[in-house]
Amino acid sequence: MPQVDIEKLDYHHYLPIFFDGIREKEEPYRFLSVQGIFDMLEHGGSKILPVIPQLIIPIKTALNTRDPQVICTVLKVLQQMVVSGEMIGEALVPYYRQILPIFNIFKNANKNLGACLRYIHTYIYIYIYIYIYIYILYIYIYIYVYIYVYVYVFVYLFV
């Protein structure tokens, strides 16, 4: 079986295919898609950012399965994707309206087991993490715009 370096792969072609397989539950298909995603994210660097718009539909489709195992896998992949390259988290901001509503369904997910409740802590923590990340991102954008406007006004008026 011929092997190719991951860095030489066409990310516009292969990464969306692996993301489309993220909703698989049957082994070895699930393993191949998840491992392929993690390997490509690990070695992708700047190649990942231009592919993000193509990844939104497979991510949304996987989240719409509303299967806890698939959603947990998507959350792990999103976490890895955000830290795998610069500006990837910022590039996801325009797509939050498509991704976050499914997380909103699961943020209060609990299963009534009689006297005790089994909370799905993973979803709650990840939702909080994403919410805090969005809040911090908006603060950075606000500070950036604030500084940019004042520097521009200063240069325009006094120079």
PDB file of C-alpha atoms in Angstrom:
ATOM      1  CA  MET A   1       0.000   0.000   0.000  1.00  0.00           C
ATOM      2  CA  PRO A   2       1.604   3.291  -1.049  1.00  0.00           C
ATOM      3  CA  GLN A   3       2.038   5.884   1.643  1.00  0.00           C
ATOM      4  CA  VAL A   4       2.106   9.640   1.169  1.00  0.00           C
ATOM      5  CA  ASP A   5       3.344  12.260   3.606  1.00  0.00           C
ATOM      6  CA  ILE A   6       0.430  13.974   5.319  1.00  0.00           C
ATOM      7  CA  GLU A   7       1.873  17.387   4.476  1.00  0.00           C
ATOM      8  CA  LYS A   8       1.606  16.579   0.742  1.00  0.00           C
ATOM      9  CA  LEU A   9      -2.101  15.711   0.829  1.00  0.00           C
ATOM     10  CA  ASP A  10      -4.666  17.984  -0.756  1.00  0.00           C
ATOM     11  CA  TYR A  11      -6.454  19.325   2.331  1.00  0.00           C
ATOM     12  CA  HIS A  12      -9.309  20.781   0.266  1.00  0.00           C
ATOM     13  CA  HIS A  13     -10.117  17.278  -0.911  1.00  0.00           C
ATOM     14  CA  TYR A  14      -9.322  14.910   1.963  1.00  0.00           C
ATOM     15  CA  LEU A  15     -10.130  16.871   5.126  1.00  0.00           C
ATOM     16  CA  PRO A  16     -13.841  17.336   4.254  1.00  0.00           C
ATOM     17  CA  ILE A  17     -14.065  13.610   3.426  1.00  0.00           C
ATOM     18  CA  PHE A  18     -12.658  12.694   6.836  1.00  0.00           C
ATOM     19  CA  PHE A  19     -14.979  15.197   8.526  1.00  0.00           C
ATOM     20  CA  ASP A  20     -17.925  13.651   6.681  1.00  0.00           C
ATOM     21  CA  GLY A  21     -17.018  10.287   8.203  1.00  0.00           C
ATOM     22  CA  ILE A  22     -17.061  11.708  11.729  1.00  0.00           C
ATOM     23  CA  ARG A  23     -20.682  10.681  12.204  1.00  0.00           C
ATOM     24  CA  GLU A  24     -19.883   7.012  11.629  1.00  0.00           C
ATOM     25  CA  LYS A  25     -20.423   4.787  14.637  1.00  0.00           C
ATOM     26  CA  GLU A  26     -19.274   1.492  13.184  1.00  0.00           C
ATOM     27  CA  GLU A  27     -15.642   0.491  13.555  1.00  0.00           C
ATOM     28  CA  PRO A  28     -13.216   0.706  11.736  1.00  0.00           C
ATOM     29  CA  TYR A  29     -14.876   3.531   9.780  1.00  0.00           C
ATOM     30  CA  ARG A  30     -15.158   5.766  12.828  1.00  0.00           C
ATOM     31  CA  PHE A  31     -11.549   5.143  13.785  1.00  0.00           C
ATOM     32  CA  LEU A  32     -10.267   5.859  10.275  1.00  0.00           C
ATOM     33  CA  SER A  33     -12.140   9.138   9.973  1.00  0.00           C
ATOM     34  CA  VAL A  34     -11.234  10.388  13.456  1.00  0.00           C
ATOM     35  CA  GLN A  35      -7.591   9.333  13.181  1.00  0.00           C
ATOM     36  CA  GLY A  36      -7.361  10.849   9.709  1.00  0.00           C
ATOM     37  CA  ILE A  37      -8.734  14.134  11.032  1.00  0.00           C
ATOM     38  CA  PHE A  38      -6.351  14.224  13.980  1.00  0.00           C
ATOM     39  CA  ASP A  39      -3.349  13.375  11.795  1.00  0.00           C
ATOM     40  CA  MET A  40      -4.231  16.026   9.224  1.00  0.00           C
ATOM     41  CA  LEU A  41      -4.870  18.634  11.927  1.00  0.00           C
ATOM     42  CA  GLU A  42      -1.569  17.810  13.593  1.00  0.00           C
ATOM     43  CA  HIS A  43       0.446  18.267  10.397  1.00  0.00           C
ATOM     44  CA  GLY A  44      -1.769  20.797   8.596  1.00  0.00           C
ATOM     45  CA  GLY A  45      -0.737  24.144  10.036  1.00  0.00           C
ATOM     46  CA  SER A  46      -1.683  26.876   7.601  1.00  0.00           C
ATOM     47  CA  LYS A  47      -3.404  24.454   5.195  1.00  0.00           C
ATOM     48  CA  ILE A  48      -6.368  24.043   7.561  1.00  0.00           C
ATOM     49  CA  LEU A  49      -7.604  27.637   7.593  1.00  0.00           C
ATOM     50  CA  PRO A  50      -8.724  27.838   3.929  1.00  0.00           C
ATOM     51  CA  VAL A  51     -10.660  24.560   4.263  1.00  0.00           C
ATOM     52  CA  ILE A  52     -12.840  25.623   7.230  1.00  0.00           C
ATOM     53  CA  PRO A  53     -15.854  26.751   5.139  1.00  0.00           C
ATOM     54  CA  GLN A  54     -15.968  23.276   3.569  1.00  0.00           C
ATOM     55  CA  LEU A  55     -15.929  21.630   7.003  1.00  0.00           C
ATOM     56  CA  ILE A  56     -18.989  23.393   8.409  1.00  0.00           C
ATOM     57  CA  ILE A  57     -21.582  21.258   6.602  1.00  0.00           C
ATOM     58  CA  PRO A  58     -20.061  17.915   7.727  1.00  0.00           C
ATOM     59  CA  ILE A  59     -19.729  19.265  11.280  1.00  0.00           C
ATOM     60  CA  LYS A  60     -23.332  20.455  11.290  1.00  0.00           C
ATOM     61  CA  THR A  61     -24.528  17.154   9.823  1.00  0.00           C
ATOM     62  CA  ALA A  62     -22.666  15.210  12.501  1.00  0.00           C
ATOM     63  CA  LEU A  63     -24.085  17.412  15.245  1.00  0.00           C
ATOM     64  CA  ASN A  64     -27.592  17.027  13.858  1.00  0.00           C
ATOM     65  CA  THR A  65     -27.426  13.280  14.484  1.00  0.00           C
ATOM     66  CA  ARG A  66     -27.844  14.278  18.162  1.00  0.00           C
ATOM     67  CA  ASP A  67     -26.046  11.114  19.121  1.00  0.00           C
ATOM     68  CA  PRO A  68     -23.975  11.752  22.291  1.00  0.00           C
ATOM     69  CA  GLN A  69     -21.054   9.653  21.059  1.00  0.00           C
ATOM     70  CA  VAL A  70     -20.883  11.532  17.748  1.00  0.00           C
ATOM     71  CA  ILE A  71     -21.279  14.915  19.438  1.00  0.00           C
ATOM     72  CA  CYS A  72     -18.484  14.105  21.867  1.00  0.00           C
ATOM     73  CA  THR A  73     -16.241  13.157  18.937  1.00  0.00           C
ATOM     74  CA  VAL A  74     -17.119  16.400  17.147  1.00  0.00           C
ATOM     75  CA  LEU A  75     -16.265  18.386  20.282  1.00  0.00           C
ATOM     76  CA  LYS A  76     -12.873  16.694  20.580  1.00  0.00           C
ATOM     77  CA  VAL A  77     -12.175  17.367  16.917  1.00  0.00           C
ATOM     78  CA  LEU A  78     -13.228  21.021  17.256  1.00  0.00           C
ATOM     79  CA  GLN A  79     -10.929  21.426  20.247  1.00  0.00           C
ATOM     80  CA  GLN A  80      -8.007  19.974  18.310  1.00  0.00           C
ATOM     81  CA  MET A  81      -8.839  22.050  15.256  1.00  0.00           C
ATOM     82  CA  VAL A  82      -8.848  25.322  17.203  1.00  0.00           C
ATOM     83  CA  VAL A  83      -5.375  24.705  18.628  1.00  0.00           C
ATOM     84  CA  SER A  84      -3.890  23.269  15.431  1.00  0.00           C
ATOM     85  CA  GLY A  85      -3.285  26.552  13.658  1.00  0.00           C
ATOM     86  CA  GLU A  86      -3.428  30.293  13.933  1.00  0.00           C
ATOM     87  CA  MET A  87      -6.725  32.131  13.404  1.00  0.00           C
ATOM     88  CA  ILE A  88      -8.765  28.908  13.157  1.00  0.00           C
ATOM     89  CA  GLY A  89     -10.879  29.808  16.173  1.00  0.00           C
ATOM     90  CA  GLU A  90     -11.533  33.229  14.710  1.00  0.00           C
ATOM     91  CA  ALA A  91     -12.422  31.678  11.355  1.00  0.00           C
ATOM     92  CA  LEU A  92     -15.122  29.597  13.073  1.00  0.00           C
ATOM     93  CA  VAL A  93     -16.881  32.669  14.503  1.00  0.00           C
ATOM     94  CA  PRO A  94     -19.082  33.334  11.436  1.00  0.00           C
ATOM     95  CA  TYR A  95     -20.335  29.745  11.660  1.00  0.00           C
ATOM     96  CA  TYR A  96     -21.251  29.733  15.365  1.00  0.00           C
ATOM     97  CA  ARG A  97     -24.922  30.285  14.501  1.00  0.00           C
ATOM     98  CA  GLN A  98     -24.881  26.965  12.674  1.00  0.00           C
ATOM     99  CA  ILE A  99     -22.873  25.015  15.255  1.00  0.00           C
ATOM    100  CA  LEU A 100     -23.901  26.297  18.686  1.00  0.00           C
ATOM    101  CA  PRO A 101     -27.677  25.585  18.653  1.00  0.00           C
ATOM    102  CA  ILE A 102     -27.057  21.841  18.869  1.00  0.00           C
ATOM    103  CA  PHE A 103     -24.766  22.381  21.853  1.00  0.00           C
ATOM    104  CA  ASN A 104     -27.521  24.443  23.446  1.00  0.00           C
ATOM    105  CA  ILE A 105     -29.783  21.402  23.331  1.00  0.00           C
ATOM    106  CA  PHE A 106     -27.226  19.321  25.214  1.00  0.00           C
ATOM    107  CA  LYS A 107     -26.013  21.876  27.735  1.00  0.00           C
ATOM    108  CA  ASN A 108     -28.822  20.964  30.139  1.00  0.00           C
ATOM    109  CA  ALA A 109     -28.952  17.335  29.099  1.00  0.00           C
ATOM    110  CA  ASN A 110     -29.458  15.005  32.003  1.00  0.00           C
ATOM    111  CA  LYS A 111     -30.887  11.588  32.381  1.00  0.00           C
ATOM    112  CA  ASN A 112     -33.332  10.993  35.187  1.00  0.00           C
ATOM    113  CA  LEU A 113     -32.277   7.816  36.930  1.00  0.00           C
ATOM    114  CA  GLY A 114     -34.725   8.091  39.798  1.00  0.00           C
ATOM    115  CA  ALA A 115     -33.067   9.450  42.932  1.00  0.00           C
ATOM    116  CA  CYS A 116     -29.872  10.461  41.133  1.00  0.00           C
ATOM    117  CA  LEU A 117     -29.236  12.350  37.930  1.00  0.00           C
ATOM    118  CA  ARG A 118     -26.486  11.552  35.487  1.00  0.00           C
ATOM    119  CA  TYR A 119     -25.284  14.852  34.096  1.00  0.00           C
ATOM    120  CA  ILE A 120     -23.438  14.904  30.849  1.00  0.00           C
ATOM    121  CA  HIS A 121     -20.502  16.919  32.172  1.00  0.00           C
ATOM    122  CA  THR A 122     -18.530  16.684  28.970  1.00  0.00           C
ATOM    123  CA  TYR A 123     -21.114  18.667  27.051  1.00  0.00           C
ATOM    124  CA  ILE A 124     -21.567  21.235  29.774  1.00  0.00           C
ATOM    125  CA  TYR A 125     -17.830  21.860  30.138  1.00  0.00           C
ATOM    126  CA  ILE A 126     -17.258  22.050  26.400  1.00  0.00           C
ATOM    127  CA  TYR A 127     -20.224  24.389  25.964  1.00  0.00           C
ATOM    128  CA  ILE A 128     -18.860  26.629  28.714  1.00  0.00           C
ATOM    129  CA  TYR A 129     -15.412  26.475  27.113  1.00  0.00           C
ATOM    130  CA  ILE A 130     -16.828  27.551  23.740  1.00  0.00           C
ATOM    131  CA  TYR A 131     -18.946  30.256  25.371  1.00  0.00           C
ATOM    132  CA  ILE A 132     -15.911  31.654  27.235  1.00  0.00           C
ATOM    133  CA  TYR A 133     -13.844  31.464  24.063  1.00  0.00           C
ATOM    134  CA  ILE A 134     -16.474  33.469  22.165  1.00  0.00           C
ATOM    135  CA  TYR A 135     -16.610  36.030  24.973  1.00  0.00           C
ATOM    136  CA  ILE A 136     -12.814  36.428  25.025  1.00  0.00           C
ATOM    137  CA  LEU A 137     -12.767  36.636  21.249  1.00  0.00           C
ATOM    138  CA  TYR A 138     -15.320  39.450  21.296  1.00  0.00           C
ATOM    139  CA  ILE A 139     -13.256  41.263  23.916  1.00  0.00           C
ATOM    140  CA  TYR A 140     -10.148  40.988  21.715  1.00  0.00           C
ATOM    141  CA  ILE A 141     -12.071  42.195  18.686  1.00  0.00           C
ATOM    142  CA  TYR A 142     -13.508  45.102  20.689  1.00  0.00           C
ATOM    143  CA  ILE A 143     -10.048  46.080  21.964  1.00  0.00           C
ATOM    144  CA  TYR A 144      -8.562  45.775  18.487  1.00  0.00           C
ATOM    145  CA  VAL A 145     -11.269  47.945  16.916  1.00  0.00           C
ATOM    146  CA  TYR A 146     -11.077  50.412  19.796  1.00  0.00           C
ATOM    147  CA  ILE A 147      -7.302  50.816  19.417  1.00  0.00           C
ATOM    148  CA  TYR A 148      -7.508  50.905  15.626  1.00  0.00           C
ATOM    149  CA  VAL A 149     -10.146  53.651  15.607  1.00  0.00           C
ATOM    150  CA  TYR A 150      -8.302  55.812  18.114  1.00  0.00           C
ATOM    151  CA  VAL A 151      -4.967  55.410  16.349  1.00  0.00           C
ATOM    152  CA  TYR A 152      -6.625  56.210  13.029  1.00  0.00           C
ATOM    153  CA  VAL A 153      -8.361  59.283  14.486  1.00  0.00           C
ATOM    154  CA  PHE A 154      -5.140  60.411  16.152  1.00  0.00           C
ATOM    155  CA  VAL A 155      -3.116  60.026  12.957  1.00  0.00           C
ATOM    156  CA  TYR A 156      -5.824  61.674  10.870  1.00  0.00           C
ATOM    157  CA  LEU A 157      -6.283  64.659  13.172  1.00  0.00           C
ATOM    158  CA  PHE A 158      -2.743  65.301  14.356  1.00  0.00           C
ATOM    159  CA  VAL A 159      -0.512  64.243  11.501  1.00  0.00           C
TER     160      VAL A 159
END
